Amino acid sequence: MRRKTDLTWSDVTPKSLWLSRRGLLAGAGGLALGAGALAGPAAARIEAAKSPLSTDEAPNSFEDITTYNNFYEFGTDKGDPAANAAALTTDPWAIEIGGMVDRPGTYDLADVVKGQPIEERIYRFRCVEAWSMVVPWIGFSLSGLLNRVGVQSGARYVAFETLVRPEEMPGQTRPILDWPYREGLRLDEAMHPLTILATGLYGEEMPKQNGAPIRLVVPWKYGFKSIKSIVKISLVADQPQTTWNMLQPSEYGFYSNVNPQVDHPRWSQASERRIGAGIFAGRQDTLMFNGYADQVASLYAGQDLAKDF
Ligand code: MTE
C-alpha cells in the first residue's frame, strides 16, 4: 500500500486507528505480522509533542522503516536487522557519559531521558547509498542532555559508540566493521536543535532494528552518522575516529553532510530513490543538507564542502 505524498502520516493513519491496531496485535499475543514489523507486544506508547521542526512530507510506512535497515551488527542485508535484532537485550540499558563534562558517569537510560521534552520529529532521512525515507521519530534534542551533564570549555567534538555484544549481535562475530561502531559530531552540530537522540518512532519505543533503545538522528547528514544503540558518549578535544571514515576515508568523510554536488567516488549523490514510492515514481533530486540548509548551512560558513565532505 502506497501513500499519496500530499498527506502526513496522521492524516493517513488516525491515531485511534493506529492504537487499536496495535492493541489488537498486543491482545493477540503479538503474533508476528510480517517479518520484524512489530517491536513486540510490550511496545509502550510514548507521548510526544508535535514539533515545528517536522517536515510535512508523508512518512514512510512502519513496515518500510522497520524492514529495510542498515545495522551491520545484525548482518549486512537490508532484512538482517529485522530478522536478527529481536535477541538484543535493551533493558537494562546504560550510557557512559564522559570526557570533558562536569558530571561524568554511567547513567541508566531512564535517567538520560528524565526531564527531556519528548517530541515527534518527522525528518527526511537520506542514506549515503542514495535511498531515502521520511521517519516520524520520537526523541529529544541532544543539546538537552549535553547541557545537563555540563560540557567543559575544551570540548570541541562529541564521540558516540554502539554496544559490543557479539552473543546477541551476530554481525559482530565477523570483522565486517571495526567494532564498536563509532560516530562523531562537531560540538556545534551536536548542539544544533535538529540533532536528536531518538527513543522511538511512530509513537512507540524504538524497534530494535532501528537502534533501540536510543540512537542519534542528524537529518542533514548521511544516515550512517545516525549511530544506533548508543552506550557511550564522550566530549573530546580532537576529531574522533568514525567507523566508515576509518574503513574508507576517501569515500566517507567525517562531516558527511548530504550534498548533491559532491558525489561519492563510486556513484552520484545528485538524486535519491524514496523507499516505498513505487517503481514508477522515479528518482527525486537530493537537496543540499537534505533540505535543511536554512537551518544548518551557517554551521559551515567558510568551509570548502568538497574538501570537508
Ligand atoms: N549504527 C550502527 N551501530 N550500526 C550500523 O550499521 N548503520 C548506519 C546508521 N547507524 C548503522 C548505524 C546507516 S549506514 C544507516 S543508513 C542508518 O543507521 C540506517 O538507519 P535505519 O535502519 O533506521 O533506517
GROMACS .gro file of C-alpha atoms and ligand atoms in nm:
model
  333
    1MET     CA    1   0.000   0.000   0.000
    2ARG     CA    2   0.145   0.332  -0.104
    3ARG     CA    3   0.062   0.673   0.024
    4LYS     CA    4  -0.002   0.993  -0.163
    5THR     CA    5   0.279   1.232  -0.088
    6ASP     CA    6   0.048   1.521  -0.001
    7LEU     CA    7  -0.070   1.355   0.318
    8THR     CA    8   0.104   1.332   0.651
    9TRP     CA    9   0.103   1.005   0.840
   10SER     CA   10  -0.151   1.130   1.089
   11ASP     CA   11  -0.388   1.200   0.800
   12VAL     CA   12  -0.341   0.853   0.668
   13THR     CA   13  -0.329   0.667   0.997
   14PRO     CA   14  -0.552   0.830   1.255
   15LYS     CA   15  -0.404   0.782   1.600
   16SER     CA   16  -0.711   0.595   1.726
   17LEU     CA   17  -0.689   0.351   1.436
   18TRP     CA   18  -0.320   0.303   1.486
   19LEU     CA   19  -0.371   0.248   1.858
   20SER     CA   20  -0.650  -0.001   1.809
   21ARG     CA   21  -0.445  -0.190   1.554
   22ARG     CA   22  -0.156  -0.206   1.796
   23GLY     CA   23  -0.389  -0.300   2.082
   24LEU     CA   24  -0.538  -0.577   1.875
   25LEU     CA   25  -0.197  -0.715   1.797
   26ALA     CA   26  -0.086  -0.696   2.159
   27GLY     CA   27  -0.408  -0.871   2.258
   28ALA     CA   28  -0.333  -1.147   2.011
   29GLY     CA   29  -0.009  -1.207   2.195
   30GLY     CA   30   0.198  -1.011   1.947
   31LEU     CA   31   0.158  -1.266   1.670
   32ALA     CA   32   0.406  -1.183   1.400
   33LEU     CA   33   0.254  -0.990   1.114
   34GLY     CA   34   0.528  -0.958   0.857
   35ALA     CA   35   0.890  -1.013   0.949
   36GLY     CA   36   1.012  -0.769   1.207
   37ALA     CA   37   0.718  -0.535   1.166
   38LEU     CA   38   0.647  -0.545   1.537
   39ALA     CA   39   0.852  -0.409   1.820
   40GLY     CA   40   0.685  -0.673   2.038
   41PRO     CA   41   0.364  -0.693   2.235
   42ALA     CA   42   0.502  -0.483   2.519
   43ALA     CA   43   0.599  -0.187   2.298
   44ALA     CA   44   0.497   0.111   2.507
   45ARG     CA   45   0.348   0.419   2.354
   46ILE     CA   46   0.542   0.737   2.407
   47GLU     CA   47   0.358   1.065   2.444
   48ALA     CA   48   0.527   1.324   2.227
   49ALA     CA   49   0.455   1.686   2.143
   50LYS     CA   50   0.446   1.788   1.779
   51SER     CA   51   0.742   1.992   1.660
   52PRO     CA   52   0.767   2.284   1.418
   53LEU     CA   53   1.091   2.120   1.300
   54SER     CA   54   0.893   1.836   1.141
   55THR     CA   55   0.857   1.811   0.764
   56ASP     CA   56   0.507   1.790   0.620
   57GLU     CA   57   0.619   1.521   0.376
   58ALA     CA   58   0.441   1.189   0.413
   59PRO     CA   59   0.626   0.945   0.637
   60ASN     CA   60   0.713   0.602   0.513
   61SER     CA   61   0.508   0.315   0.647
   62PHE     CA   62   0.606   0.147   0.973
   63GLU     CA   63   0.678  -0.163   0.765
   64ASP     CA   64   0.919   0.020   0.532
   65ILE     CA   65   1.101   0.180   0.823
   66THR     CA   66   1.137  -0.142   1.020
   67THR     CA   67   1.218  -0.393   0.746
   68TYR     CA   68   1.464  -0.203   0.522
   69ASN     CA   69   1.754  -0.128   0.755
   70ASN     CA   70   2.127  -0.085   0.785
   71PHE     CA   71   2.254  -0.219   1.116
   72TYR     CA   72   2.566  -0.419   1.039
   73GLU     CA   73   2.587  -0.559   1.392
   74PHE     CA   74   2.299  -0.782   1.277
   75GLY     CA   75   2.421  -0.851   0.923
   76THR     CA   76   2.474  -0.662   0.601
   77ASP     CA   77   2.149  -0.738   0.417
   78LYS     CA   78   1.863  -0.490   0.449
   79GLY     CA   79   1.643  -0.760   0.604
   80ASP     CA   80   1.901  -0.889   0.853
   81PRO     CA   81   1.832  -0.636   1.130
   82ALA     CA   82   1.459  -0.716   1.135
   83ALA     CA   83   1.537  -1.087   1.130
   84ASN     CA   84   1.808  -1.086   1.397
   85ALA     CA   85   1.762  -0.790   1.630
   86ALA     CA   86   1.491  -0.943   1.848
   87ALA     CA   87   1.761  -1.115   2.056
   88LEU     CA   88   1.913  -0.785   2.168
   89THR     CA   89   1.862  -0.709   2.538
   90THR     CA   90   1.774  -0.341   2.565
   91ASP     CA   91   1.659  -0.334   2.927
   92PRO     CA   92   1.856  -0.266   3.140
   93TRP     CA   93   2.049  -0.010   2.935
   94ALA     CA   94   2.304   0.242   3.047
   95ILE     CA   95   2.510   0.509   2.873
   96GLU     CA   96   2.856   0.603   2.989
   97ILE     CA   97   2.895   0.978   2.950
   98GLY     CA   98   3.247   1.104   2.995
   99GLY     CA   99   3.539   1.303   2.873
  100MET     CA  100   3.522   1.679   2.918
  101VAL     CA  101   3.198   1.703   3.115
  102ASP     CA  102   3.121   1.830   3.464
  103ARG     CA  103   2.910   1.529   3.563
  104PRO     CA  104   3.061   1.216   3.408
  105GLY     CA  105   2.905   0.883   3.492
  106THR     CA  106   2.720   0.577   3.379
  107TYR     CA  107   2.360   0.682   3.351
  108ASP     CA  108   2.064   0.450   3.336
  109LEU     CA  109   1.851   0.509   3.025
  110ALA     CA  110   1.561   0.640   3.235
  111ASP     CA  111   1.797   0.893   3.387
  112VAL     CA  112   1.927   1.001   3.045
  113VAL     CA  113   1.573   1.068   2.924
  114LYS     CA  114   1.449   1.220   3.252
  115GLY     CA  115   1.328   1.576   3.220
  116GLN     CA  116   1.389   1.599   2.845
  117PRO     CA  117   1.091   1.724   2.645
  118ILE     CA  118   0.993   1.437   2.417
  119GLU     CA  119   0.884   1.544   2.070
  120GLU     CA  120   0.779   1.385   1.746
  121ARG     CA  121   1.025   1.488   1.476
  122ILE     CA  122   0.923   1.389   1.126
  123TYR     CA  123   1.251   1.407   0.937
  124ARG     CA  124   1.377   1.325   0.594
  125PHE     CA  125   1.643   1.054   0.617
  126ARG     CA  126   1.897   1.019   0.336
  127CYS     CA  127   2.134   0.722   0.326
  128VAL     CA  128   2.474   0.759   0.158
  129GLU     CA  129   2.361   0.468  -0.065
  130ALA     CA  130   2.118   0.715  -0.232
  131TRP     CA  131   1.790   0.590  -0.092
  132SER     CA  132   1.573   0.794   0.139
  133MET     CA  133   1.274   0.776   0.370
  134VAL     CA  134   1.069   1.005   0.590
  135VAL     CA  135   1.061   0.888   0.951
  136PRO     CA  136   0.838   1.007   1.238
  137TRP     CA  137   1.098   0.984   1.513
  138ILE     CA  138   1.026   1.035   1.882
  139GLY     CA  139   1.307   1.189   2.080
  140PHE     CA  140   1.468   1.493   2.235
  141SER     CA  141   1.742   1.737   2.148
  142LEU     CA  142   2.090   1.607   2.221
  143SER     CA  143   2.171   1.956   2.348
  144GLY     CA  144   1.934   1.899   2.641
  145LEU     CA  145   2.140   1.605   2.761
  146LEU     CA  146   2.474   1.772   2.695
  147ASN     CA  147   2.364   2.078   2.891
  148ARG     CA  148   2.260   1.855   3.179
  149VAL     CA  149   2.596   1.682   3.205
  150GLY     CA  150   2.779   2.013   3.157
  151VAL     CA  151   3.014   2.048   2.860
  152GLN     CA  152   3.355   2.182   2.961
  153SER     CA  153   3.523   2.459   2.765
  154GLY     CA  154   3.791   2.244   2.600
  155ALA     CA  155   3.540   2.009   2.437
  156ARG     CA  156   3.507   2.053   2.060
  157TYR     CA  157   3.361   1.722   1.946
  158VAL     CA  158   3.119   1.456   2.066
  159ALA     CA  159   3.206   1.088   2.011
  160PHE     CA  160   2.949   0.807   2.022
  161GLU     CA  161   2.980   0.429   2.044
  162THR     CA  162   2.738   0.143   1.990
  163LEU     CA  163   2.713  -0.159   2.217
  164VAL     CA  164   2.951  -0.451   2.159
  165ARG     CA  165   2.776  -0.779   2.237
  166PRO     CA  166   2.855  -1.049   1.981
  167GLU     CA  167   2.640  -1.306   2.168
  168GLU     CA  168   2.337  -1.101   2.069
  169MET     CA  169   2.470  -0.926   1.759
  170PRO     CA  170   2.569  -1.192   1.506
  171GLY     CA  171   2.732  -0.943   1.270
  172GLN     CA  172   2.988  -0.868   1.539
  173THR     CA  173   3.123  -1.222   1.524
  174ARG     CA  174   3.277  -1.119   1.192
  175PRO     CA  175   3.515  -0.830   1.121
  176ILE     CA  176   3.270  -0.657   0.884
  177LEU     CA  177   3.349  -0.327   1.053
  178ASP     CA  178   3.595  -0.235   1.326
  179TRP     CA  179   3.362  -0.277   1.626
  180PRO     CA  180   3.235  -0.088   1.814
  181TYR     CA  181   3.052   0.120   1.555
  182ARG     CA  182   3.171   0.474   1.620
  183GLU     CA  183   3.044   0.815   1.516
  184GLY     CA  184   3.112   1.175   1.597
  185LEU     CA  185   2.991   1.530   1.556
  186ARG     CA  186   3.149   1.868   1.598
  187LEU     CA  187   3.012   2.029   1.914
  188ASP     CA  188   2.809   2.293   1.726
  189GLU     CA  189   2.649   2.017   1.517
  190ALA     CA  190   2.572   1.820   1.832
  191MET     CA  191   2.414   2.124   1.997
  192HIS     CA  192   2.201   2.211   1.693
  193PRO     CA  193   1.826   2.189   1.768
  194LEU     CA  194   1.769   1.946   1.477
  195THR     CA  195   2.007   1.688   1.630
  196ILE     CA  196   1.815   1.442   1.842
  197LEU     CA  197   1.853   1.132   2.048
  198ALA     CA  198   1.561   0.921   1.931
  199THR     CA  199   1.394   0.671   2.163
  200GLY     CA  200   1.112   0.570   1.933
  201LEU     CA  201   0.926   0.612   1.609
  202TYR     CA  202   0.560   0.617   1.508
  203GLY     CA  203   0.474   0.697   1.869
  204GLU     CA  204   0.629   0.383   2.012
  205GLU     CA  205   0.952   0.265   2.168
  206MET     CA  206   1.233   0.228   1.917
  207PRO     CA  207   1.217  -0.103   1.728
  208LYS     CA  208   1.539  -0.296   1.787
  209GLN     CA  209   1.633  -0.297   1.418
  210ASN     CA  210   1.619   0.083   1.420
  211GLY     CA  211   1.862   0.122   1.708
  212ALA     CA  212   1.681   0.053   2.035
  213PRO     CA  213   1.670   0.179   2.293
  214ILE     CA  214   1.835   0.507   2.192
  215ARG     CA  215   2.007   0.632   1.876
  216LEU     CA  216   2.128   0.951   1.721
  217VAL     CA  217   1.944   1.123   1.434
  218VAL     CA  218   2.116   1.403   1.241
  219PRO     CA  219   1.881   1.471   0.949
  220TRP     CA  220   2.111   1.684   0.732
  221LYS     CA  221   2.385   1.420   0.724
  222TYR     CA  222   2.404   1.084   0.552
  223GLY     CA  223   2.230   0.814   0.754
  224PHE     CA  224   2.548   0.642   0.872
  225LYS     CA  225   2.617   0.936   1.105
  226SER     CA  226   2.296   0.845   1.291
  227ILE     CA  227   2.452   0.582   1.516
  228LYS     CA  228   2.226   0.322   1.677
  229SER     CA  229   2.202   0.159   2.021
  230ILE     CA  230   2.437   0.404   2.190
  231VAL     CA  231   2.625   0.303   2.508
  232LYS     CA  232   2.894   0.569   2.522
  233ILE     CA  233   2.907   0.946   2.468
  234SER     CA  234   3.236   1.132   2.513
  235LEU     CA  235   3.311   1.503   2.493
  236VAL     CA  236   3.657   1.537   2.343
  237ALA     CA  237   3.900   1.798   2.214
  238ASP     CA  238   4.003   1.629   1.890
  239GLN     CA  239   3.801   1.497   1.598
  240PRO     CA  240   3.712   1.140   1.691
  241GLN     CA  241   3.757   0.834   1.475
  242THR     CA  242   3.438   0.730   1.297
  243THR     CA  243   3.361   0.386   1.158
  244TRP     CA  244   3.303   0.448   0.787
  245ASN     CA  245   3.576   0.706   0.767
  246MET     CA  246   3.818   0.457   0.926
  247LEU     CA  247   3.712   0.195   0.672
  248GLN     CA  248   3.745   0.413   0.362
  249PRO     CA  249   3.840   0.777   0.421
  250SER     CA  250   3.834   0.867   0.050
  251GLU     CA  251   3.467   0.768   0.031
  252TYR     CA  252   3.322   0.864   0.369
  253GLY     CA  253   3.421   1.195   0.523
  254PHE     CA  254   3.387   1.297   0.885
  255TYR     CA  255   3.122   1.558   0.801
  256SER     CA  256   2.915   1.356   0.555
  257ASN     CA  257   2.664   1.633   0.506
  258VAL     CA  258   2.410   1.546   0.240
  259ASN     CA  259   2.540   1.728  -0.067
  260PRO     CA  260   2.409   1.670  -0.421
  261GLN     CA  261   2.715   1.850  -0.563
  262VAL     CA  262   2.975   1.620  -0.410
  263ASP     CA  263   2.944   1.270  -0.549
  264HIS     CA  264   3.055   0.955  -0.378
  265PRO     CA  265   3.360   0.832  -0.575
  266ARG     CA  266   3.155   0.535  -0.698
  267TRP     CA  267   2.808   0.690  -0.754
  268SER     CA  268   2.621   1.016  -0.793
  269GLN     CA  269   2.464   1.187  -0.493
  270ALA     CA  270   2.253   1.419  -0.711
  271SER     CA  271   1.935   1.216  -0.674
  272GLU     CA  272   1.778   0.955  -0.449
  273ARG     CA  273   1.525   0.674  -0.451
  274ARG     CA  274   1.244   0.724  -0.200
  275ILE     CA  275   1.173   0.385  -0.042
  276GLY     CA  276   0.807   0.290  -0.080
  277ALA     CA  277   0.740   0.538  -0.359
  278GLY     CA  278   0.665   0.262  -0.608
  279ILE     CA  279   0.853   0.152  -0.915
  280PHE     CA  280   0.704   0.421  -1.139
  281ALA     CA  281   0.782   0.711  -0.906
  282GLY     CA  282   1.129   0.777  -1.043
  283ARG     CA  283   1.418   0.930  -0.855
  284GLN     CA  284   1.395   1.264  -0.683
  285ASP     CA  285   1.655   1.537  -0.660
  286THR     CA  286   1.867   1.531  -0.347
  287LEU     CA  287   1.858   1.863  -0.163
  288MET     CA  288   2.157   2.043  -0.015
  289PHE     CA  289   2.185   1.944   0.350
  290ASN     CA  290   1.891   1.712   0.279
  291GLY     CA  291   1.660   2.013   0.266
  292TYR     CA  292   1.776   2.157   0.600
  293ALA     CA  293   2.007   2.423   0.451
  294ASP     CA  294   1.813   2.715   0.602
  295GLN     CA  295   1.877   2.576   0.949
  296VAL     CA  296   2.231   2.440   0.917
  297ALA     CA  297   2.424   2.600   0.628
  298SER     CA  298   2.563   2.867   0.863
  299LEU     CA  299   2.744   2.597   1.063
  300TYR     CA  300   2.975   2.551   0.764
  301ALA     CA  301   3.030   2.913   0.661
  302GLY     CA  302   3.377   2.948   0.518
  303GLN     CA  303   3.435   2.574   0.482
  304ASP     CA  304   3.505   2.413   0.146
  305LEU     CA  305   3.244   2.134   0.147
  306ALA     CA  306   3.415   1.948  -0.136
  307LYS     CA  307   3.720   1.921   0.085
  308ASP     CA  308   3.533   1.879   0.414
  309PHE     CA  309   3.295   1.621   0.268
  310MTE     N1  310   2.455   0.232   1.365
  310MTE     C1  311   2.516   0.116   1.396
  310MTE     N2  312   2.553   0.094   1.522
  310MTE     N3  313   2.546   0.023   1.303
  310MTE     C2  314   2.513   0.040   1.171
  310MTE     O1  315   2.544  -0.046   1.088
  310MTE     N4  316   2.416   0.190   1.004
  310MTE     C3  317   2.400   0.333   0.969
  310MTE     C4  318   2.314   0.407   1.071
  310MTE     N5  319   2.353   0.372   1.206
  310MTE     C5  320   2.448   0.162   1.134
  310MTE     C6  321   2.419   0.256   1.237
  310MTE     C7  322   2.347   0.352   0.836
  310MTE     S1  323   2.451   0.316   0.706
  310MTE     C8  324   2.221   0.399   0.814
  310MTE     S2  325   2.167   0.440   0.657
  310MTE     C9  326   2.125   0.412   0.925
  310MTE     O2  327   2.178   0.370   1.051
  310MTE    C10  328   2.001   0.331   0.896
  310MTE     O3  329   1.900   0.355   0.990
  310MTE     P1  330   1.761   0.282   0.976
  310MTE     O4  331   1.787   0.136   0.961
  310MTE     O5  332   1.684   0.315   1.100
  310MTE     O6  333   1.696   0.338   0.851
   0.00000   0.00000   0.00000
